[in-house]
């Protein structure tokens, strides 16, 4: 990312900062309220644990101290005098420990359940976004943002459980128990704590944007790493390790700079709040030292004054760390929050129905489409019309940029047209569900799209319920069976990321086997043989011939030999049809297609 783009992104993040935090909380709450019982249990047990152990125990001890200081207790009167207090202490500790264990259960159960929902939410958002969305982003950055979004919830719940709920409990319990006994002291203490809380919150708001910038820098670093690793073959074959290391180092230094800014701001906040803590403890020392003389405070009250004040002050000390973790959580989650807020560029219409294909007739009717990138508009099609009868095999040819691949992507609704209609058996693709549309179209691109899974799983991807025999037959028809069986693990061979363990021809034949097994009525081949050697191309062409039989087929090709035997060839030029007909007829016309054919065959013969 350029400095200008980086700055613009930073400015945009700064402008959306409060909204992003609120939106993050919105998504977290959406997932939490599905498990509201666990959330309520977590809050209740945290309050019970804090109230019983931190405030119940000292209160009972203060009663014991007052009783002991009032008059001596004989040995035979101990149980009578202190029996109720002893029973109360046992009950308080038993209840507190029970709350502690229930708190652990609620915390883990809630975290596991909500993390599942958040992961599903992020996956659905990413998988249902358009190809335009994905082409403008690093895949590694999206993975990193998803992980941070989920981890951010864990941090938030952890912070809520400790220290923020205990802080609220400590303030409430301290007021409730001390205000009736030492109202002046309670008022002064609460005023100082209010100052502490306000200063912490103001500094929290100031530091929030530093956390978002630090998270953005970390995401950029993840993107650089992912880009270099994904394209490691290009890095090595061009000897550009040092160049990529420079890009990575620059992103890494930006992470260090942003983290250092965040560290300095957090330390400054910590020093200020520590000074307020010192003032609070000084006040309590004065009150405790002179409390009995000035206000007639009993020894037991002195005990709970010190204990409660120390507890609430100690809890407030953790607010700094808690706010820092909140900052970090919301900052790191902001990337995925922005993604979740992104409108879907291609979305199913309300009430969209499944596509039903009986014949496979395709019609592009009055189609207009343009790209908008950075405010610039690039027109691709303007009032474009083309009909492909069911079962016809049509080749799309033309110079680069003519709109061939774009047309197939519009058919698949990987992008949406601005005007006109695309009809499949008379059904407008804008009115049907995207999944049902794509399940009726077998798509074989130039670069085979293989998962880091077994060959069998890759072939069966379009039809997961296929039997072993059906997978094997699809591989045979795709001319892939021989090389698959020659592999040490056969169909159980893991292909590697994007199929790197296989050759280009082998990957392409597996992609064709996948299309054969899917058995869709419509077939789209996008430069399916352009990157293959002659021997691999011959095997793939033979397999493609079988695949196209009986199907409405659209074949995008630069190599005209790929489309010469098709029923019909459509020549595109800047989004317009300039020629349309069978190969022999187009060659005889001596037009655009004949010129392309002459150049290719002439170069081949020479």
XYZ file of C-alpha atoms in Angstrom:
606
model
C 0.000 0.000 0.000
C 1.338 3.406 -0.936
C 1.939 6.147 1.614
C -0.965 8.121 0.159
C -3.293 5.118 0.312
C -2.063 4.324 3.801
C -2.726 7.858 4.935
C -6.176 7.840 3.378
C -6.965 4.546 5.070
C -5.769 5.941 8.391
C -7.859 9.060 7.953
C -10.884 6.957 7.079
C -10.362 4.791 10.159
C -10.019 7.881 12.332
C -13.233 9.298 10.896
C -15.131 6.062 11.586
C -13.515 5.345 14.945
C -16.488 5.766 17.321
C -18.778 4.018 14.840
C -16.434 1.051 14.459
C -16.274 0.539 18.217
C -20.058 0.710 18.516
C -20.466 -1.601 15.537
C -18.018 -4.095 17.061
C -20.052 -4.104 20.266
C -23.190 -4.548 18.142
C -21.814 -7.682 16.453
C -20.514 -9.050 19.753
C -23.913 -8.501 21.359
C -25.683 -10.160 18.411
C -23.682 -13.314 19.095
C -23.923 -13.036 22.915
C -27.691 -12.678 23.115
C -28.080 -16.083 21.486
C -26.599 -17.423 24.727
C -28.186 -14.920 27.098
C -28.602 -17.463 29.899
C -24.863 -18.086 30.054
C -24.164 -14.344 29.946
C -26.567 -13.663 32.834
C -25.066 -16.580 34.773
C -21.577 -15.146 34.255
C -22.621 -11.731 35.585
C -24.551 -13.177 38.540
C -21.746 -15.497 39.627
C -19.153 -12.733 39.260
C -21.234 -10.435 41.476
C -21.776 -13.274 43.963
C -18.103 -14.255 44.028
C -16.959 -10.646 44.505
C -19.623 -9.731 47.055
C -19.301 -12.811 49.231
C -15.526 -13.251 49.366
C -14.319 -9.652 49.084
C -17.050 -7.997 51.176
C -18.914 -10.667 53.122
C -15.811 -12.061 54.841
C -14.430 -8.674 56.039
C -17.894 -7.617 57.250
C -18.286 -10.719 59.446
C -14.696 -10.278 60.682
C -15.511 -6.678 61.654
C -18.367 -7.974 63.833
C -15.982 -10.418 65.509
C -13.402 -7.646 66.104
C -16.058 -5.364 67.634
C -17.265 -8.171 69.891
C -13.721 -9.012 71.013
C -12.844 -5.348 71.662
C -16.092 -4.728 73.605
C -15.318 -7.187 76.430
C -13.339 -10.394 77.003
C -15.036 -13.654 76.039
C -14.663 -16.631 78.347
C -13.480 -19.952 76.901
C -16.813 -21.635 77.496
C -18.679 -18.744 75.808
C -16.756 -18.743 72.498
C -19.218 -20.864 70.581
C -22.209 -19.017 71.991
C -20.667 -15.619 71.229
C -19.137 -16.399 67.846
C -21.111 -19.408 66.633
C -23.359 -17.394 64.286
C -20.325 -15.537 62.880
C -18.452 -18.796 62.306
C -21.475 -20.308 60.551
C -21.845 -17.148 58.469
C -18.176 -17.281 57.425
C -18.474 -20.932 56.407
C -21.646 -20.221 54.407
C -20.118 -17.121 52.773
C -16.970 -18.987 51.696
C -18.931 -21.989 50.466
C -21.210 -19.718 48.454
C -18.276 -17.700 47.152
C -16.381 -20.773 46.011
C -19.532 -22.181 44.359
C -19.949 -18.870 42.514
C -16.286 -19.049 41.486
C -16.690 -22.467 39.889
C -19.969 -21.529 38.217
C -18.255 -18.389 36.944
C -15.517 -20.522 35.364
C -18.130 -22.733 33.705
C -20.182 -19.800 32.400
C -17.082 -17.998 31.112
C -15.708 -20.963 29.163
C -19.083 -22.114 27.874
C -20.023 -18.604 26.734
C -16.629 -18.049 25.109
C -16.767 -21.340 23.199
C -20.360 -20.808 22.027
C -19.940 -17.165 20.989
C -16.577 -17.765 19.307
C -18.292 -20.380 17.158
C -21.010 -17.890 16.197
C -18.505 -15.105 15.478
C -16.365 -17.401 13.334
C -19.487 -18.426 11.409
C -20.523 -14.777 11.052
C -17.094 -13.826 9.651
C -16.968 -16.833 7.318
C -20.453 -16.138 5.967
C -19.563 -12.484 5.374
C -16.375 -13.376 3.505
C -17.764 -16.298 1.504
C -20.813 -14.324 0.398
C -18.912 -11.234 -0.687
C -18.338 -10.532 -4.371
C -15.169 -11.319 -6.286
C -14.618 -7.551 -6.607
C -14.390 -7.380 -2.819
C -11.851 -10.224 -2.635
C -9.745 -9.011 -5.558
C -9.074 -5.763 -3.669
C -7.877 -7.434 -0.462
C -5.103 -9.693 0.813
C -6.405 -13.143 1.695
C -3.888 -13.313 4.565
C -5.154 -10.018 5.976
C -8.750 -11.266 5.969
C -7.700 -14.421 7.834
C -5.770 -12.299 10.349
C -8.730 -9.934 10.815
C -11.072 -12.878 11.430
C -8.768 -14.310 14.098
C -8.398 -10.939 15.812
C -12.145 -10.335 15.706
C -12.774 -13.616 17.540
C -9.919 -13.074 19.998
C -11.231 -9.571 20.649
C -14.449 -11.016 22.060
C -12.494 -13.273 24.408
C -10.532 -10.246 25.615
C -13.720 -8.225 26.074
C -15.502 -10.904 28.116
C -12.344 -11.511 30.127
C -12.173 -7.789 30.889
C -15.838 -7.650 31.775
C -15.410 -10.548 34.188
C -12.247 -9.023 35.596
C -11.779 -6.162 36.391
C -14.893 -4.215 35.324
C -17.675 -6.158 37.032
C -15.621 -6.421 40.268
C -14.973 -2.659 40.072
C -18.696 -1.923 39.800
C -19.423 -4.414 42.595
C -16.732 -2.910 44.828
C -18.139 0.605 44.402
C -21.717 -0.527 45.114
C -20.815 -2.716 48.099
C -18.426 -0.135 49.570
C -21.100 2.572 49.400
C -23.808 0.290 50.772
C -21.728 -0.926 53.735
C -19.718 2.186 54.635
C -22.135 5.047 53.904
C -24.397 4.336 56.935
C -21.351 4.135 59.243
C -18.894 6.779 57.900
C -20.818 8.927 55.389
C -18.184 11.696 55.114
C -15.404 9.238 54.392
C -17.569 7.405 51.837
C -18.399 10.659 50.044
C -14.724 11.697 49.818
C -13.709 8.221 48.637
C -16.392 8.123 45.952
C -15.441 11.613 44.727
C -11.793 10.561 44.329
C -12.827 7.353 42.569
C -15.065 9.355 40.221
C -12.092 11.565 39.294
C -10.034 8.421 38.729
C -12.729 6.921 36.508
C -13.251 10.071 34.418
C -9.518 10.519 33.783
C -9.149 6.848 32.838
C -12.060 7.067 30.397
C -10.849 10.293 28.761
C -7.389 8.813 28.242
C -8.970 5.593 27.004
C -10.783 7.549 24.282
C -7.539 9.257 23.301
C -5.657 5.996 23.048
C -8.377 4.115 21.134
C -7.257 5.416 17.733
C -3.665 4.367 18.507
C -4.866 0.790 18.963
C -6.769 0.885 15.673
C -3.652 2.187 13.897
C -1.547 -0.519 15.558
C -4.065 -3.166 14.439
C -4.021 -1.747 10.908
C -0.230 -1.933 10.826
C -0.360 -5.544 12.046
C -2.898 -6.429 9.351
C -0.652 -4.849 6.706
C 2.263 -6.926 8.013
C 0.156 -10.092 7.781
C -0.815 -9.145 4.237
C 2.799 -8.623 3.168
C 3.790 -11.974 4.661
C 0.854 -13.753 3.013
C 1.583 -12.148 -0.366
C 5.249 -13.169 -0.276
C 4.542 -16.744 0.881
C 1.702 -17.239 -1.623
C 3.963 -16.121 -4.482
C 7.171 -17.690 -3.134
C 7.991 -19.289 -6.499
C 8.073 -15.875 -8.183
C 10.161 -14.484 -5.319
C 12.762 -17.227 -5.646
C 12.913 -17.498 -9.417
C 13.475 -13.751 -9.763
C 15.912 -13.603 -6.851
C 13.765 -11.019 -5.069
C 14.120 -12.295 -1.520
C 15.886 -9.084 -0.452
C 13.211 -6.927 -2.071
C 10.387 -8.786 -0.341
C 12.313 -8.660 2.927
C 12.505 -4.886 2.501
C 8.743 -4.638 2.050
C 8.205 -6.877 5.063
C 10.723 -4.941 7.146
C 9.035 -1.649 6.290
C 5.666 -3.040 7.404
C 7.302 -4.566 10.496
C 8.861 -1.221 11.451
C 5.454 0.414 11.106
C 4.114 -2.152 13.602
C 6.955 -1.285 16.012
C 6.276 2.453 15.617
C 2.533 2.099 16.223
C 3.033 -0.237 19.202
C 5.572 2.192 20.678
C 3.066 5.073 20.396
C 0.484 2.950 22.160
C 2.977 1.969 24.870
C 3.972 5.596 25.625
C 0.354 6.729 25.851
C -0.530 3.811 28.140
C 2.430 4.470 30.430
C 1.472 8.141 30.718
C -2.057 7.167 31.682
C -0.712 4.682 34.226
C 1.442 7.334 35.924
C -1.487 9.750 36.279
C -3.857 7.145 37.687
C -1.155 5.852 40.062
C -0.876 9.374 41.484
C -4.637 9.407 42.149
C -4.338 6.017 43.875
C -1.671 7.458 46.155
C -4.015 10.315 47.126
C -6.820 7.833 47.905
C -4.609 5.705 50.152
C -3.355 8.834 51.915
C -6.931 9.859 52.671
C -7.849 6.436 54.049
C -4.728 6.443 56.232
C -5.734 9.786 57.753
C -9.295 8.618 58.385
C -8.198 5.326 59.892
C -5.605 6.984 62.140
C -8.021 9.586 63.485
C -11.325 7.876 62.944
C -11.803 6.654 66.479
C -10.793 9.976 68.012
C -12.742 12.205 65.595
C -15.786 10.164 64.750
C -15.939 7.381 67.357
C -15.316 4.696 64.742
C -15.142 1.195 66.245
C -12.162 -1.129 65.619
C -14.344 -3.373 63.450
C -15.358 -0.416 61.308
C -11.706 0.568 60.956
C -11.020 -2.953 59.679
C -13.720 -2.828 57.005
C -12.805 0.758 56.060
C -9.259 -0.264 55.305
C -10.188 -3.592 53.727
C -12.937 -2.181 51.505
C -10.900 0.835 50.464
C -7.892 -1.311 49.687
C -10.122 -3.681 47.687
C -11.841 -0.963 45.658
C -8.555 0.900 45.060
C -6.849 -2.306 44.015
C -9.702 -3.036 41.619
C -9.433 0.470 40.152
C -5.713 -0.097 39.609
C -6.638 -2.847 37.198
C -8.860 -0.485 35.212
C -5.796 0.784 33.350
C -4.898 -2.701 32.187
C -8.533 -3.441 31.459
C -9.029 -0.304 29.382
C -5.808 -1.057 27.539
C -7.079 -4.537 26.739
C -10.447 -3.094 25.687
C -8.593 -0.659 23.458
C -6.554 -3.429 21.942
C -9.554 -5.728 21.515
C -11.708 -3.122 19.761
C -8.758 -1.850 17.741
C -7.903 -5.305 16.443
C -11.553 -6.201 15.847
C -12.141 -3.024 13.837
C -10.797 -4.568 10.607
C -13.359 -7.374 10.520
C -16.077 -5.031 11.796
C -15.485 -2.866 8.721
C -15.729 -5.992 6.555
C -19.004 -7.037 8.221
C -20.354 -3.536 7.593
C -19.455 -3.721 3.893
C -22.559 -3.986 1.731
C -22.744 -7.104 -0.405
C -22.101 -5.990 -3.953
C -23.892 -9.108 -5.200
C -26.804 -10.201 -3.036
C -29.822 -12.437 -3.496
C -33.041 -10.512 -4.115
C -35.724 -10.786 -1.415
C -37.738 -13.890 -2.135
C -35.170 -15.213 -4.628
C -36.104 -18.694 -5.808
C -33.929 -21.615 -6.930
C -33.013 -21.903 -10.605
C -34.622 -24.779 -12.461
C -32.795 -25.711 -15.694
C -34.596 -27.987 -18.111
C -32.824 -27.143 -21.371
C -29.939 -24.736 -20.755
C -30.895 -21.847 -23.037
C -28.905 -18.639 -22.249
C -29.701 -15.078 -23.326
C -27.889 -11.799 -22.646
C -30.524 -9.149 -23.289
C -29.814 -5.387 -23.458
C -26.901 -5.900 -21.117
C -24.886 -2.890 -19.885
C -21.998 -3.210 -17.452
C -19.165 -1.018 -16.262
C -16.495 -1.107 -13.589
C -16.149 1.741 -11.112
C -12.680 1.847 -9.593
C -11.391 4.861 -7.703
C -14.207 7.009 -9.092
C -13.301 6.160 -12.707
C -15.905 4.370 -14.839
C -14.806 1.764 -17.382
C -17.576 0.692 -19.756
C -17.368 -2.980 -20.786
C -20.783 -3.676 -22.361
C -23.432 -1.294 -23.668
C -26.766 -2.756 -24.824
C -25.128 -6.130 -25.477
C -27.301 -8.927 -26.886
C -26.439 -12.606 -27.369
C -28.519 -15.791 -27.350
C -27.059 -19.274 -26.952
C -29.580 -22.053 -27.651
C -29.652 -25.072 -25.371
C -26.921 -27.610 -26.101
C -24.929 -25.289 -28.385
C -21.137 -25.076 -27.991
C -20.043 -21.458 -28.391
C -16.536 -20.032 -28.436
C -15.814 -16.467 -27.280
C -12.699 -14.996 -28.906
C -11.151 -11.584 -29.321
C -8.249 -9.475 -28.159
C -7.508 -9.039 -24.445
C -9.978 -6.626 -22.885
C -12.760 -7.500 -25.321
C -15.019 -8.664 -22.438
C -14.879 -12.459 -22.866
C -14.122 -13.430 -19.271
C -16.283 -10.610 -17.919
C -19.271 -12.058 -19.773
C -18.834 -15.452 -18.105
C -18.481 -13.827 -14.679
C -21.701 -11.907 -15.233
C -23.444 -15.157 -16.151
C -22.193 -16.659 -12.881
C -23.219 -13.456 -11.035
C -19.716 -12.926 -9.692
C -20.598 -9.309 -10.471
C -23.960 -7.680 -11.210
C -24.937 -5.851 -14.379
C -26.239 -2.290 -14.238
C -28.826 -2.617 -17.000
C -30.517 -5.398 -18.951
C -31.137 -9.065 -18.189
C -29.329 -12.390 -18.237
C -31.783 -15.224 -18.712
C -31.300 -18.955 -18.215
C -34.249 -20.913 -19.583
C -36.181 -17.641 -19.424
C -35.379 -17.066 -15.733
C -33.630 -13.801 -14.823
C -30.478 -14.653 -12.873
C -31.072 -11.522 -10.738
C -34.245 -13.138 -9.358
C -32.793 -16.525 -8.430
C -30.449 -17.624 -5.656
C -26.766 -17.421 -6.455
C -26.001 -20.887 -5.124
C -28.650 -22.555 -7.263
C -27.370 -20.664 -10.327
C -23.762 -21.710 -9.824
C -24.690 -25.310 -9.127
C -26.195 -25.464 -12.618
C -22.994 -24.166 -14.234
C -19.738 -26.139 -14.253
C -16.866 -23.658 -14.381
C -13.321 -24.604 -15.429
C -10.934 -21.623 -15.251
C -7.469 -21.156 -16.732
C -5.824 -21.957 -13.401
C -7.420 -24.974 -11.772
C -8.820 -24.118 -8.351
C -7.721 -26.970 -6.091
C -7.933 -27.173 -2.299
C -5.226 -28.471 0.025
C -7.135 -31.737 0.269
C -7.054 -35.188 -1.318
C -7.528 -35.652 -5.049
C -10.768 -37.528 -4.344
C -12.120 -34.620 -2.265
C -11.164 -32.146 -4.977
C -12.917 -34.137 -7.703
C -16.024 -34.615 -5.563
C -16.185 -30.933 -4.520
C -19.204 -30.198 -6.725
C -20.930 -33.391 -5.585
C -19.743 -34.423 -2.101
C -22.088 -37.441 -1.957
C -20.443 -39.096 -4.990
C -19.346 -42.691 -4.551
C -15.767 -43.866 -4.965
C -16.738 -45.501 -8.251
C -18.288 -42.293 -9.591
C -15.180 -40.312 -8.660
C -13.012 -42.875 -10.408
C -15.177 -42.797 -13.543
C -15.044 -38.986 -13.679
C -11.238 -39.157 -13.435
C -11.159 -41.711 -16.265
C -13.281 -39.531 -18.540
C -11.053 -36.553 -17.749
C -7.925 -38.532 -18.765
C -6.703 -38.238 -15.185
C -7.028 -41.815 -13.948
C -3.640 -43.004 -15.215
C -1.528 -40.355 -13.482
C -3.646 -40.501 -10.299
C -3.162 -44.255 -9.947
C 0.560 -43.802 -10.524
C 0.816 -41.610 -7.408
C 1.938 -43.456 -4.226
C -1.337 -42.663 -2.423
C -3.584 -42.538 -5.486
C -6.856 -40.722 -4.894
C -5.813 -40.136 -1.251
C -2.899 -37.936 -2.387
C -3.081 -34.444 -0.856
C -2.603 -31.920 -3.662
C -0.912 -29.180 -1.606
C -2.049 -25.569 -1.422
C -3.660 -24.629 -4.763
C -2.487 -28.024 -6.092
C 1.235 -27.168 -6.101
C 2.243 -30.845 -5.934
C 0.758 -31.490 -9.377
C 1.661 -30.246 -12.846
C -0.539 -27.752 -14.687
C -1.985 -30.431 -16.952
C -2.717 -32.718 -14.009
C -4.443 -29.951 -12.078
C -6.537 -29.056 -15.101
C -7.657 -32.634 -15.640
C -8.727 -32.884 -11.992
C -10.739 -29.677 -12.495
C -12.362 -31.242 -15.560
C -13.123 -34.422 -13.589
C -14.784 -32.223 -10.969
C -16.931 -30.579 -13.660
C -17.846 -33.978 -15.128
C -18.920 -35.321 -11.749
C -20.965 -32.167 -11.025
C -22.890 -32.988 -14.233
C -24.266 -29.449 -14.621
C -26.328 -28.660 -17.754
C -24.258 -25.535 -18.541
C -20.477 -25.464 -18.952
C -18.117 -22.473 -18.890
C -14.471 -22.967 -19.903
C -12.291 -19.903 -19.378
C -8.911 -20.353 -21.117
C -8.877 -23.934 -19.832
C -5.917 -25.024 -22.022
C -3.926 -21.818 -22.549
C -1.209 -22.596 -20.000
C -0.580 -26.222 -21.019
C 2.101 -27.912 -23.059
C 1.107 -29.693 -26.287
C 0.891 -33.169 -24.754
C -1.158 -32.000 -21.778
C -3.350 -29.878 -24.060
C -4.172 -32.880 -26.226
C -5.234 -34.919 -23.187
C -7.246 -32.000 -21.782
C -8.880 -31.242 -25.157
C -10.012 -34.836 -25.468
C -11.471 -34.682 -21.950
C -13.162 -31.374 -22.701
C -14.771 -32.870 -25.770
C -16.439 -35.480 -23.588
C -17.383 -32.851 -21.016
C -19.113 -30.574 -23.563
C -21.232 -33.341 -25.072
C -24.910 -32.548 -24.594
C -24.262 -29.388 -22.573
C -24.705 -25.706 -23.353
C -21.048 -24.697 -23.457
C -19.280 -21.327 -23.452
C -15.574 -21.560 -24.228
C -13.317 -18.515 -23.763
C -10.079 -18.952 -25.686
C -7.079 -17.135 -27.082
C -5.886 -20.283 -28.856
C -8.300 -20.497 -31.761
C -7.536 -24.188 -32.233
C -9.478 -24.696 -29.008
C -12.714 -23.334 -30.508
C -12.354 -24.223 -34.207
C -14.453 -27.380 -33.868
C -17.278 -25.726 -31.889
C -20.775 -25.122 -33.265
C -20.371 -21.378 -33.265
C -17.744 -18.694 -32.604
C -18.557 -15.186 -31.332
C -15.850 -12.562 -31.910
C -15.863 -9.710 -29.384
C -14.181 -6.329 -29.676
C -14.487 -3.810 -26.821
C -17.731 -5.352 -25.590
C -19.369 -5.617 -29.044
C -20.047 -8.628 -31.249
C -18.185 -8.015 -34.490
C -18.569 -11.526 -35.995
C -20.674 -14.580 -35.254
C -20.719 -17.963 -36.988
C -18.975 -21.355 -37.447
C -15.198 -21.485 -37.917
C -15.207 -22.245 -41.656
C -17.687 -19.489 -42.413
C -15.729 -16.891 -40.413
C -12.460 -17.822 -42.126
C -14.119 -17.416 -45.534
C -15.390 -13.938 -44.605
C -11.801 -12.774 -44.293
C -12.709 -10.475 -41.389
C -11.547 -10.077 -37.787
C -11.581 -13.798 -37.010
C -9.783 -14.719 -40.228
C -7.035 -12.231 -39.325
C -6.638 -13.755 -35.866
C -6.604 -17.273 -37.348
C -4.023 -16.323 -39.948
C -1.696 -14.776 -37.381
C -1.909 -17.773 -35.048
C -1.539 -20.487 -37.679
C 1.166 -18.535 -39.478
C 3.160 -18.157 -36.278
C 2.630 -21.835 -35.540
C 3.740 -22.962 -39.002
C 6.789 -20.670 -38.895
